[in-house]
Amino acid sequence: MLFRAGVVTRPGRVENGNTVLDTQPEEHDRTQSLTLGLASFEWADCRINLLDAPGYADFVGDAMTALHVADVAVFVVDGVSGLQVNDELLWQAAAERSIPRIVFINKMDKERASFDQTLAGLRDHFGAGVEPLDLPVGEASEFTGVADLLSEHVILYDTGSATTSDELPADIADREHEQHEHLVEDVVEIEDDLLARYLDGDAISVPELEHALRRGFSGGSLWPVLCGSATEAIAIDRLLDFLCHIAPAPSEVPGVEVRNGNGSDSLTCDPSGDPLAFVFKTQTDEYVGQVALMKVLSGTLHADDVLVDQRTGTKERLHNLLRVLGSKHTPIDTAVAGDIVGAIKLTDVTTGDTLAPIGSSLTVTPVEHKRPVYGIAVAADSAGDEDKLSTALAELVGDDPTLEVVRDSETHQTVLRGAGDVHVQVALTRLQRRYGITVRTEPVKIAYRETLLAPVETEGRHKKQSGGHGQFGVATVRFEPLPRNGGYEFVDATRGGVIPKSLIPAVGKGVAESMERGGRHGFPLVDLRATVLDGKHHSVDSDDFSFRMAGALALRAAIDKVGTLILEPVDRVEVTVPSSLQGDVMADLGRRRGQIEGTEPAGDGEVTVIASVPTSEVVDYPVALRSMTHGRGRLALSFERYQERPDPR
């Protein structure tokens, strides 16, 4: 598209590492798009802001981000391999947001490319509203152009230059006429007056058909299909023309829902309104620092305007507004409603922030990403880099909120989580390249816990005498295991002042501290009631520390006497797959000691399997599920409870 629009002098290829929007070294290494790219350019009499989203499933978060601010969604479908799993997921997401959708069947110049099979697949998945506007002229290496089904013209291409003709090739003439009539019948149904005239035998002009098509596309009743070849620049101009002349302008799309105090409003895209901008993504540039990509939802932004970040309340001056073309930034003076621009040198802006005039209460709801399901523990290889690593991880998450960093106080690990193993590995590569930190990785430790096997009564005695003021405290404590998630209860059942009331809490604190230090296997103790029954004190030597020690020693004696059992964390697992794979998924979860709790229909021939599975059994599950379902499975994990771990013997 950029080549056809004259923005670049030659078309780039992902496999050659010279595409405008694949700017990261990781993308060049893997020869695939991994991050959301922005290209703002002009075609004919309009400006197009192109958000290029990665297609790999691990990076679907960026595609969801793009849909949050897009006015139109273009689905580029491979004419050889057809629809991919991610296409179905994103189509549904676009439909939920009422975003008009158009399909461009690409790679029609390749061997085994099939327009008919790809179109049939589109209709099978998305319905009869899928409407081809073109037919290919020629196949594979003989693919030279398209027949426009509305005008019945043929557009042929030679090294990117287009020639239009009224003469249809003989081998597609009959089919083209048939498809033209079918298209006209579908389009005239959009407008009652056109339908009436058509039924009366009137000829409907191409401009009238285009007007109705525009209405049907914007309203979501028709999903046009074009075809061509990006590498050969065939029919790319058709797609650009469609976006400029058929697709709705920003002012014609439904208003954006914004929060206004405790309520909500619909904000129309009006250049004369109050300025409001939504930061949908931040990116770190090695030369200019953080670049905030934002969509202007209302009003007009000017360089040096001062707006308020609604999250922090901080005033932000827009020192530099930028027109973005991949990694190239061009300063501009203004940006109007509907535009997508960049800004640099902002104080504390992050992904999801709303920039509004001083005194405004309007806020845009940010994208809600699914919780990441794959994790790995990370640590700096050099102890001196630990602080640097923390800062770097925070910046990575700022640029990519689908990542998550958790510092686990129980296992003392820093865990980096992402949508899958590829997502996490790319983040680690970026970490080392961008920040120069060598990272050591290891599997995520499972946060096991322990509880007592049986009720028991013990005595904790702490006595220390070394001349002068000594230490003395004795506590008799009954320990009882509680039901799961029972927590820790401390009860004072002493009588007669055997332990001064002021020192009783110290016993409970000592027990709690000993619980945190762990049981026989070194895991924290939980689900325990400690009842102080009796004790002894000394008027001079007894103090808070002495009875904390007495409480701790009583618990250690209880552990030695009755032992503990290990509790393992259990996750709620929700797996959405095609119904044909339900049995495979349920069997696999069973092998992982999972308990199937039920199934729910998920629509479009899919089912969601719900199960409780020990956390230790799902550490690698995202990778296994992708392999088992060929990428068609979707996974959600959340902590559910602790349960007794079976004896590993």
XYZ file of C-alpha atoms in Angstrom:
649
model
C 0.000 0.000 0.000
C 2.813 2.394 0.860
C 4.584 1.600 -2.405
C 1.414 2.057 -4.441
C 0.746 5.377 -2.682
C 4.236 6.592 -3.575
C 5.388 6.770 0.034
C 8.271 4.349 -0.577
C 10.192 3.690 -3.774
C 10.039 -0.090 -3.614
C 7.791 -2.602 -1.868
C 9.216 -4.223 1.228
C 9.064 -7.896 2.138
C 8.936 -9.265 5.660
C 11.291 -12.096 4.745
C 13.828 -9.548 3.460
C 13.612 -7.427 6.606
C 12.941 -4.216 4.652
C 9.285 -3.479 5.386
C 8.494 0.000 6.701
C 6.359 -1.184 9.592
C 8.490 -4.081 10.838
C 11.045 -1.899 12.584
C 12.223 -4.152 15.418
C 15.293 -6.410 15.054
C 13.237 -9.271 16.517
C 10.846 -8.941 13.570
C 13.731 -9.142 11.129
C 15.158 -12.178 12.925
C 11.844 -14.044 12.897
C 10.666 -12.653 9.530
C 7.234 -11.853 10.949
C 5.402 -8.858 12.366
C 5.471 -8.849 16.168
C 4.302 -5.361 17.110
C 1.649 -2.869 16.094
C 2.909 -0.529 13.387
C 1.515 2.825 12.277
C 1.775 4.405 8.848
C 0.057 7.689 8.061
C -0.065 8.600 4.371
C -2.227 10.201 1.687
C -4.055 8.584 -1.191
C -6.095 10.589 -3.665
C -7.882 13.199 -1.565
C -7.814 11.545 1.846
C -5.442 10.618 4.647
C -5.172 6.986 5.673
C -3.885 6.019 9.102
C -2.896 2.380 8.720
C -2.479 0.261 11.841
C -0.624 -2.902 10.870
C -1.322 -5.599 13.477
C 0.694 -8.824 13.838
C -1.092 -12.011 12.845
C 0.578 -14.486 15.206
C -1.710 -15.616 18.026
C 0.712 -14.685 20.837
C 0.483 -11.046 19.750
C -3.274 -10.784 19.332
C -3.274 -8.131 22.070
C -1.862 -5.579 19.617
C -4.592 -6.436 17.119
C -7.223 -5.903 19.830
C -5.604 -2.563 20.610
C -5.850 -1.570 16.947
C -9.538 -2.501 16.819
C -10.148 -0.272 19.838
C -9.329 2.819 17.751
C -10.001 1.657 14.176
C -12.845 2.963 12.016
C -12.520 0.100 9.503
C -10.910 -3.350 9.707
C -9.114 -4.814 6.680
C -8.588 -8.569 6.917
C -5.718 -9.691 4.699
C -6.300 -13.380 3.984
C -3.758 -15.628 2.301
C -5.158 -16.910 -0.990
C -3.115 -20.098 -0.623
C -3.629 -21.125 3.010
C -6.977 -19.398 3.543
C -8.418 -18.270 6.854
C -6.278 -18.570 9.966
C -7.435 -19.092 13.543
C -6.662 -15.518 14.503
C -8.828 -14.217 11.644
C -11.908 -15.775 13.215
C -11.125 -14.374 16.658
C -10.496 -10.861 15.378
C -13.527 -10.927 13.087
C -15.692 -11.636 16.106
C -13.987 -8.853 18.062
C -14.585 -6.383 15.218
C -18.223 -7.467 14.995
C -18.702 -6.882 18.726
C -17.432 -3.321 18.215
C -19.619 -2.824 15.084
C -16.531 -2.090 12.995
C -17.068 -2.383 9.219
C -14.959 -5.197 7.753
C -13.445 -5.732 4.325
C -11.410 -8.725 3.159
C -8.451 -8.550 0.806
C -7.454 -11.976 -0.542
C -3.719 -11.647 -1.043
C -1.064 -13.698 -2.856
C -3.291 -14.457 -5.844
C -0.117 -14.678 -7.928
C 1.176 -17.686 -5.982
C 0.924 -21.338 -6.958
C -2.127 -23.085 -5.447
C -3.829 -19.757 -4.732
C -7.593 -20.223 -4.981
C -10.033 -17.336 -4.927
C -13.032 -19.678 -4.960
C -11.871 -21.860 -2.065
C -10.901 -18.851 0.032
C -14.230 -17.154 -0.674
C -16.100 -20.343 0.244
C -14.175 -20.505 3.521
C -15.075 -16.897 4.279
C -18.756 -17.555 3.673
C -18.700 -20.744 5.734
C -17.319 -18.856 8.707
C -18.874 -15.413 8.359
C -22.087 -15.898 6.406
C -23.749 -14.763 3.215
C -22.889 -11.110 3.863
C -19.423 -11.838 2.455
C -19.696 -10.192 -0.979
C -16.968 -10.270 -3.671
C -16.489 -7.013 -5.559
C -13.801 -8.456 -7.825
C -13.010 -11.599 -9.763
C -9.378 -12.511 -10.473
C -8.144 -12.445 -14.046
C -5.792 -15.377 -14.480
C -4.361 -17.701 -11.855
C -0.994 -18.067 -10.106
C 1.784 -16.737 -12.354
C -0.864 -15.802 -14.953
C -2.717 -13.553 -12.492
C -2.679 -10.130 -14.128
C -5.643 -8.192 -12.767
C -9.255 -8.156 -11.622
C -12.731 -7.724 -13.020
C -14.755 -5.046 -11.177
C -18.150 -6.662 -10.580
C -19.954 -3.345 -10.088
C -18.777 -1.554 -13.244
C -17.980 -4.736 -15.225
C -14.637 -3.240 -16.178
C -11.378 -5.157 -16.254
C -8.301 -3.646 -14.618
C -5.029 -5.178 -15.820
C -1.641 -4.477 -14.245
C 1.852 -4.382 -15.631
C 4.603 -3.635 -13.060
C 2.034 -1.847 -10.942
C 0.534 0.340 -13.678
C -3.189 -0.189 -14.242
C -5.090 -0.278 -17.529
C -8.894 -0.312 -17.532
C -10.934 -1.989 -20.267
C -14.609 -2.733 -20.960
C -13.730 -5.986 -22.706
C -13.979 -8.968 -20.395
C -11.704 -11.967 -21.019
C -13.719 -14.726 -22.658
C -12.884 -17.304 -19.998
C -14.514 -15.287 -17.195
C -17.171 -13.294 -19.096
C -20.129 -15.573 -18.313
C -19.175 -15.958 -14.685
C -18.556 -12.231 -14.324
C -22.029 -11.378 -15.683
C -23.606 -13.885 -13.301
C -21.661 -12.538 -10.319
C -22.488 -8.966 -11.340
C -26.216 -9.696 -11.287
C -25.923 -11.413 -7.929
C -24.000 -8.445 -6.487
C -26.497 -5.914 -7.846
C -29.392 -7.880 -6.361
C -27.740 -7.870 -2.937
C -26.761 -4.200 -3.062
C -30.133 -2.808 -4.183
C -31.796 -4.545 -1.244
C -29.993 -2.108 1.033
C -32.124 0.827 -0.157
C -35.865 0.431 -0.704
C -36.111 2.928 -3.559
C -33.313 1.211 -5.477
C -34.940 -2.166 -4.942
C -38.281 -0.878 -6.229
C -36.673 0.600 -9.328
C -34.652 -2.566 -9.935
C -37.777 -4.720 -9.723
C -39.469 -2.356 -12.186
C -36.674 -3.025 -14.660
C -34.818 0.288 -14.301
C -31.067 0.317 -14.834
C -29.175 1.212 -11.669
C -26.076 3.326 -12.249
C -22.686 2.474 -10.792
C -22.631 5.617 -8.570
C -26.021 4.607 -7.159
C -24.761 1.103 -6.485
C -21.642 2.487 -4.805
C -23.795 4.717 -2.594
C -25.864 1.742 -1.476
C -22.734 -0.372 -1.031
C -21.291 2.348 1.177
C -24.396 2.275 3.329
C -24.401 -1.516 3.584
C -20.705 -1.661 4.418
C -20.937 1.026 7.081
C -24.027 -0.587 8.568
C -22.423 -4.015 8.785
C -24.752 -5.900 6.449
C -22.148 -6.419 3.698
C -18.512 -7.455 3.975
C -16.837 -6.745 0.632
C -14.064 -8.946 -0.730
C -11.276 -7.717 -2.994
C -8.310 -9.693 -4.278
C -4.832 -9.003 -5.534
C -1.128 -9.346 -4.902
C 0.809 -7.105 -2.542
C 4.217 -8.131 -3.879
C 3.202 -7.483 -7.502
C 1.180 -4.330 -6.636
C -1.898 -5.796 -8.320
C -5.235 -4.299 -7.237
C -3.721 -2.506 -4.245
C -5.101 0.722 -5.685
C -8.562 -0.889 -5.586
C -8.232 -1.376 -1.846
C -6.980 2.176 -1.341
C -9.829 3.592 -3.435
C -12.336 1.595 -1.414
C -10.957 2.919 1.875
C -11.107 6.499 0.630
C -14.431 6.512 -1.214
C -16.592 3.682 0.149
C -15.486 3.236 3.757
C -17.010 5.685 6.256
C -15.116 8.787 7.291
C -14.305 9.159 11.020
C -17.177 11.623 11.402
C -19.605 9.002 10.040
C -18.833 6.164 12.433
C -20.802 5.751 15.681
C -19.624 7.898 18.568
C -17.062 6.600 21.041
C -18.425 5.720 24.474
C -16.650 7.718 27.167
C -17.056 7.827 30.925
C -18.282 11.113 32.331
C -18.122 11.013 36.102
C -20.451 8.231 37.192
C -22.204 8.019 33.827
C -21.256 7.649 30.183
C -21.651 9.677 26.993
C -21.251 9.057 23.287
C -18.577 11.307 21.826
C -18.840 12.147 18.128
C -15.775 12.774 16.001
C -16.088 16.563 15.628
C -13.015 18.698 14.791
C -14.738 21.743 16.307
C -15.419 20.056 19.655
C -13.310 20.096 22.802
C -10.005 18.273 22.285
C -9.809 14.712 23.578
C -7.128 12.142 22.758
C -6.736 8.489 23.723
C -3.251 6.990 24.083
C -3.720 3.479 22.750
C -0.050 2.467 22.747
C 3.364 3.673 23.812
C 6.556 2.644 22.079
C 10.190 3.111 23.060
C 12.348 4.584 20.309
C 16.112 4.337 20.726
C 16.577 7.917 19.482
C 13.645 9.953 20.852
C 12.576 7.862 23.851
C 8.938 7.111 24.500
C 6.475 7.795 21.680
C 2.818 7.969 22.701
C 0.521 6.908 19.857
C -2.865 8.545 20.253
C -6.129 8.895 18.405
C -7.741 12.309 18.411
C -11.350 11.549 19.296
C -12.638 15.111 19.326
C -11.497 18.630 18.576
C -8.176 19.731 17.162
C -4.796 19.299 18.822
C -2.088 21.902 18.376
C 1.589 21.585 19.132
C 2.244 23.013 22.628
C -1.359 22.489 23.758
C -1.670 21.625 27.449
C -4.009 18.753 28.326
C -4.569 16.779 31.513
C -3.797 13.081 31.858
C -7.046 11.875 33.426
C -5.293 8.966 35.159
C -2.705 11.020 37.027
C -4.159 14.530 36.974
C -0.834 15.726 35.542
C -0.774 18.532 32.992
C 0.940 17.384 29.812
C 2.276 19.783 27.195
C 2.224 18.431 23.647
C 5.696 19.694 22.787
C 5.866 17.666 19.594
C 3.053 16.227 17.500
C 4.314 13.699 14.984
C 3.106 12.141 11.790
C 4.258 8.517 12.085
C 5.466 6.294 9.257
C 7.006 3.226 10.862
C 10.145 4.472 12.602
C 10.064 7.804 10.765
C 8.563 10.773 12.621
C 7.628 14.062 10.967
C 6.668 17.063 13.152
C 3.239 18.571 12.474
C 1.420 21.575 13.907
C -2.126 20.215 14.217
C -4.107 16.993 14.338
C -7.874 16.864 13.893
C -10.550 14.526 15.201
C -10.191 11.083 13.637
C -6.444 11.455 13.163
C -3.808 9.176 14.674
C -0.535 10.826 15.643
C 2.443 10.451 17.932
C 3.743 12.648 20.733
C 7.078 12.651 22.553
C 8.553 14.191 25.711
C 5.422 13.607 27.762
C 5.907 13.383 31.529
C 4.050 10.295 32.724
C 1.766 9.014 29.995
C 1.183 5.313 29.504
C -0.972 3.026 27.375
C -4.686 3.527 28.057
C -4.476 7.150 29.229
C -6.929 9.858 28.192
C -5.724 13.413 27.531
C -8.465 15.997 28.032
C -8.859 19.753 28.573
C -8.374 21.139 32.064
C -11.619 20.677 33.992
C -12.968 17.865 31.785
C -14.165 14.628 33.384
C -14.274 12.593 30.166
C -12.292 9.348 30.138
C -12.007 6.637 27.487
C -12.223 3.044 28.697
C -8.904 1.344 27.851
C -8.618 -2.064 26.230
C -9.147 -4.967 28.620
C -6.596 -7.608 27.721
C -6.890 -11.197 28.840
C -4.629 -12.267 31.680
C -1.383 -13.758 30.313
C -1.185 -17.519 30.743
C 2.472 -18.427 30.150
C 5.222 -17.474 32.577
C 8.915 -17.862 33.185
C 11.048 -16.696 36.111
C 13.749 -14.143 35.273
C 16.739 -12.758 37.138
C 19.674 -10.598 36.142
C 22.788 -12.663 35.500
C 24.753 -9.992 37.325
C 23.651 -8.896 40.803
C 24.500 -5.327 39.861
C 21.841 -5.386 37.134
C 18.862 -6.222 39.395
C 17.651 -2.607 39.677
C 18.259 -2.102 35.970
C 16.221 -5.230 35.251
C 13.276 -3.970 37.304
C 13.256 -0.687 35.384
C 13.567 -2.460 32.039
C 10.714 -4.869 32.805
C 8.484 -1.951 33.790
C 9.221 -0.239 30.466
C 8.508 -3.443 28.533
C 5.113 -3.762 30.213
C 4.452 -0.074 29.528
C 5.006 -0.673 25.818
C 3.135 -3.993 25.840
C 0.411 -4.224 28.514
C -0.350 -7.807 27.485
C 2.850 -8.676 29.346
C 2.791 -8.937 33.123
C 5.562 -8.885 35.725
C 4.859 -10.441 39.126
C 7.260 -10.460 42.058
C 6.277 -13.477 44.144
C 7.054 -12.930 47.819
C 6.645 -16.648 48.587
C 8.920 -18.121 45.939
C 11.148 -15.004 45.735
C 10.975 -15.108 41.948
C 10.302 -12.383 39.422
C 7.931 -13.909 36.881
C 7.435 -12.544 33.368
C 4.122 -13.626 31.874
C 2.836 -13.364 28.326
C 0.294 -14.843 25.943
C 2.598 -17.733 25.030
C 6.178 -18.910 24.869
C 6.965 -16.951 21.699
C 5.613 -13.761 23.259
C 7.818 -14.200 26.325
C 10.911 -15.179 24.317
C 10.557 -12.084 22.126
C 10.281 -9.937 25.257
C 13.455 -11.504 26.683
C 15.323 -10.929 23.427
C 14.173 -7.316 23.410
C 15.248 -6.977 27.043
C 18.790 -8.017 26.253
C 19.077 -6.029 23.027
C 17.513 -2.791 24.230
C 18.880 -2.649 27.771
C 22.011 -4.765 27.556
C 20.917 -7.040 30.393
C 21.822 -10.712 30.341
C 18.884 -12.534 31.888
C 18.901 -15.907 33.598
C 15.653 -17.859 33.321
C 14.199 -20.790 35.222
C 10.814 -22.499 35.534
C 8.224 -20.843 37.727
C 8.174 -22.375 41.196
C 4.839 -23.596 42.509
C 3.654 -21.848 45.678
C 2.892 -24.946 47.748
C 1.696 -24.638 51.327
C 1.389 -26.920 54.341
C -1.069 -27.548 57.134
C -1.050 -29.779 60.214
C -2.201 -33.349 59.778
C -4.141 -33.502 63.065
C -5.032 -31.533 66.207
C -2.273 -31.484 68.801
C -1.394 -29.795 72.075
C 2.207 -28.744 72.737
C 4.259 -26.540 74.983
C 6.665 -23.889 73.872
C 9.277 -22.964 76.460
C 11.808 -20.184 76.002
C 14.334 -19.579 78.767
C 17.612 -17.757 78.549
C 19.721 -16.620 81.505
C 23.104 -15.023 80.986
C 23.397 -12.815 84.024
C 21.233 -9.837 84.798
C 17.898 -9.512 83.004
C 16.947 -12.866 81.377
C 14.257 -14.156 79.015
C 11.429 -16.438 80.083
C 8.118 -17.479 78.548
C 6.083 -20.690 78.513
C 2.913 -21.222 76.439
C 0.749 -24.311 76.120
C -1.052 -24.181 72.780
C -3.630 -26.398 71.098
C -3.292 -26.432 67.301
C -6.140 -27.499 65.015
C -6.159 -27.671 61.210
C -8.986 -25.626 59.667
C -10.943 -26.273 56.452
C -9.327 -25.054 53.241
C -9.073 -21.255 53.018
C -9.692 -21.102 56.771
C -6.759 -18.766 57.270
C -5.210 -18.328 60.704
C -7.177 -17.992 63.923
C -5.663 -17.157 67.302
C -7.674 -17.736 70.492
C -6.856 -16.821 74.098
C -8.297 -19.423 76.481
C -6.003 -18.785 79.454
C -7.334 -18.251 82.947
C -6.015 -16.708 86.121
C -3.394 -14.501 84.533
C -0.917 -17.310 83.871
C 0.269 -15.122 81.016
C -0.233 -11.362 81.350
C -2.888 -10.064 78.940
C -0.361 -7.650 77.449
C 1.855 -10.570 76.403
C -0.841 -12.886 74.968
C -0.702 -11.270 71.469
C 3.029 -12.017 71.356
C 2.251 -15.748 71.438
C -0.028 -15.370 68.426
C 2.555 -13.288 66.613
C 5.228 -15.902 67.248
C 2.975 -18.631 65.837
C 2.215 -16.511 62.747
C 5.897 -15.794 62.132
C 6.723 -19.484 62.424
C 3.907 -20.324 59.983
C 5.466 -17.992 57.415
C 8.875 -19.632 57.854
C 7.314 -22.894 56.759
C 6.583 -26.407 57.875
C 8.438 -29.668 57.534
C 8.857 -29.206 53.766
C 9.675 -25.504 53.931
C 6.331 -24.210 52.640
C 4.235 -21.658 54.581
C 1.635 -23.104 56.958
C -2.018 -22.164 56.477
C -5.506 -23.064 57.682
C -4.650 -23.242 61.367
C -6.251 -22.348 64.681
C -3.935 -21.764 67.665
C -5.553 -21.657 71.120
C -3.422 -20.634 74.107
C -4.494 -22.795 77.051
C -1.906 -22.237 79.744
C 1.504 -20.800 80.416
C 4.028 -19.423 82.829
C 5.710 -16.077 83.195
C 8.324 -14.335 85.317
C 7.697 -10.905 86.725
C 11.142 -9.688 85.639
C 12.354 -11.873 82.765
C 9.141 -12.263 80.724
C 8.701 -9.895 77.801
C 7.171 -9.708 74.320
C 10.123 -11.429 72.653
C 10.072 -14.327 75.126
C 6.440 -15.176 74.365
C 6.900 -14.742 70.622
C 9.598 -17.399 70.912
C 7.307 -19.563 73.063
C 4.563 -19.424 70.414
C 7.018 -20.271 67.636
C 8.517 -23.173 69.597
C 5.052 -24.557 70.356
C 4.278 -24.685 66.627
C 7.613 -26.350 65.805
C 6.841 -28.988 68.438
C 3.391 -29.543 66.898
C 4.913 -30.033 63.449
C 7.411 -32.550 64.826
C 4.667 -34.396 66.693
C 1.912 -34.844 64.061
C 3.548 -33.776 60.794
C 2.094 -31.782 57.925
C 0.515 -32.400 54.559
C 1.330 -30.420 51.443
C -1.338 -28.272 49.801
C -1.069 -27.476 46.104
C -2.627 -24.535 44.261
C -5.405 -25.346 41.812
C -6.377 -23.212 38.817
C -9.718 -22.770 37.136
C -9.029 -23.645 33.520
C -11.295 -22.565 30.662
C -10.407 -23.966 27.250
C -12.375 -22.877 24.181
C -11.973 -25.147 21.160
C -13.950 -26.414 18.167
C -16.474 -29.015 19.311
C -14.596 -31.703 17.382
C -11.640 -31.266 19.750
C -13.649 -31.356 22.970
C -12.878 -35.009 23.687
C -9.137 -34.560 23.152
C -9.030 -31.578 25.497
C -11.029 -33.305 28.226
C -8.838 -36.404 28.039
C -5.676 -34.314 28.239
C -6.966 -32.349 31.243
C -7.797 -35.658 32.914
C -4.219 -36.826 32.449
C -3.168 -33.621 34.184
C -5.212 -34.577 37.279
C -7.929 -32.162 36.264
C -11.538 -32.367 37.388
C -13.967 -31.499 34.591
C -16.625 -29.184 36.003
C -18.678 -28.734 32.869
C -18.901 -27.429 29.331
C -20.583 -24.401 27.800
C -21.411 -23.645 24.157
C -19.194 -20.849 22.849
C -20.929 -20.238 19.499
C -19.718 -20.841 15.950
C -19.265 -24.557 16.569
C -17.050 -24.060 19.597
C -17.311 -25.247 23.181
C -15.673 -24.091 26.407
C -14.418 -26.844 28.699
C -14.221 -25.783 32.350
C -11.992 -27.699 34.746
C -10.048 -27.471 38.000
C -6.419 -28.455 37.441
C -3.384 -28.321 39.757
C -1.203 -25.349 38.866
C 1.839 -27.596 38.528
C 0.084 -29.437 35.691
C -0.687 -26.344 33.587
C 2.682 -24.583 33.639
C 3.360 -25.775 30.082
C -0.271 -26.068 29.032
C -0.399 -23.030 26.683
C 2.293 -24.627 24.507
C 0.716 -28.096 24.700
C -2.738 -26.746 23.849
C -1.441 -24.918 20.789
C 0.197 -28.112 19.550
C -2.828 -30.292 20.298
C -5.361 -27.960 18.639
C -3.116 -26.545 15.871
C -3.591 -23.092 17.338
C -7.385 -23.281 17.526
C -7.589 -23.431 21.326
C -7.994 -20.404 23.595
C -7.064 -20.574 27.250
C -7.974 -18.650 30.394
C -6.409 -19.418 33.781
C -7.230 -18.090 37.233
C -6.344 -19.217 40.739
C -9.169 -21.153 42.387
C -8.125 -22.809 45.645
C -5.652 -24.994 47.513
C -6.138 -28.727 47.900
C -4.223 -31.635 49.401
C -1.459 -32.812 47.114
C -1.446 -36.585 46.644
C 1.581 -38.524 47.819
C 4.022 -38.481 44.852
C 4.761 -42.153 45.552
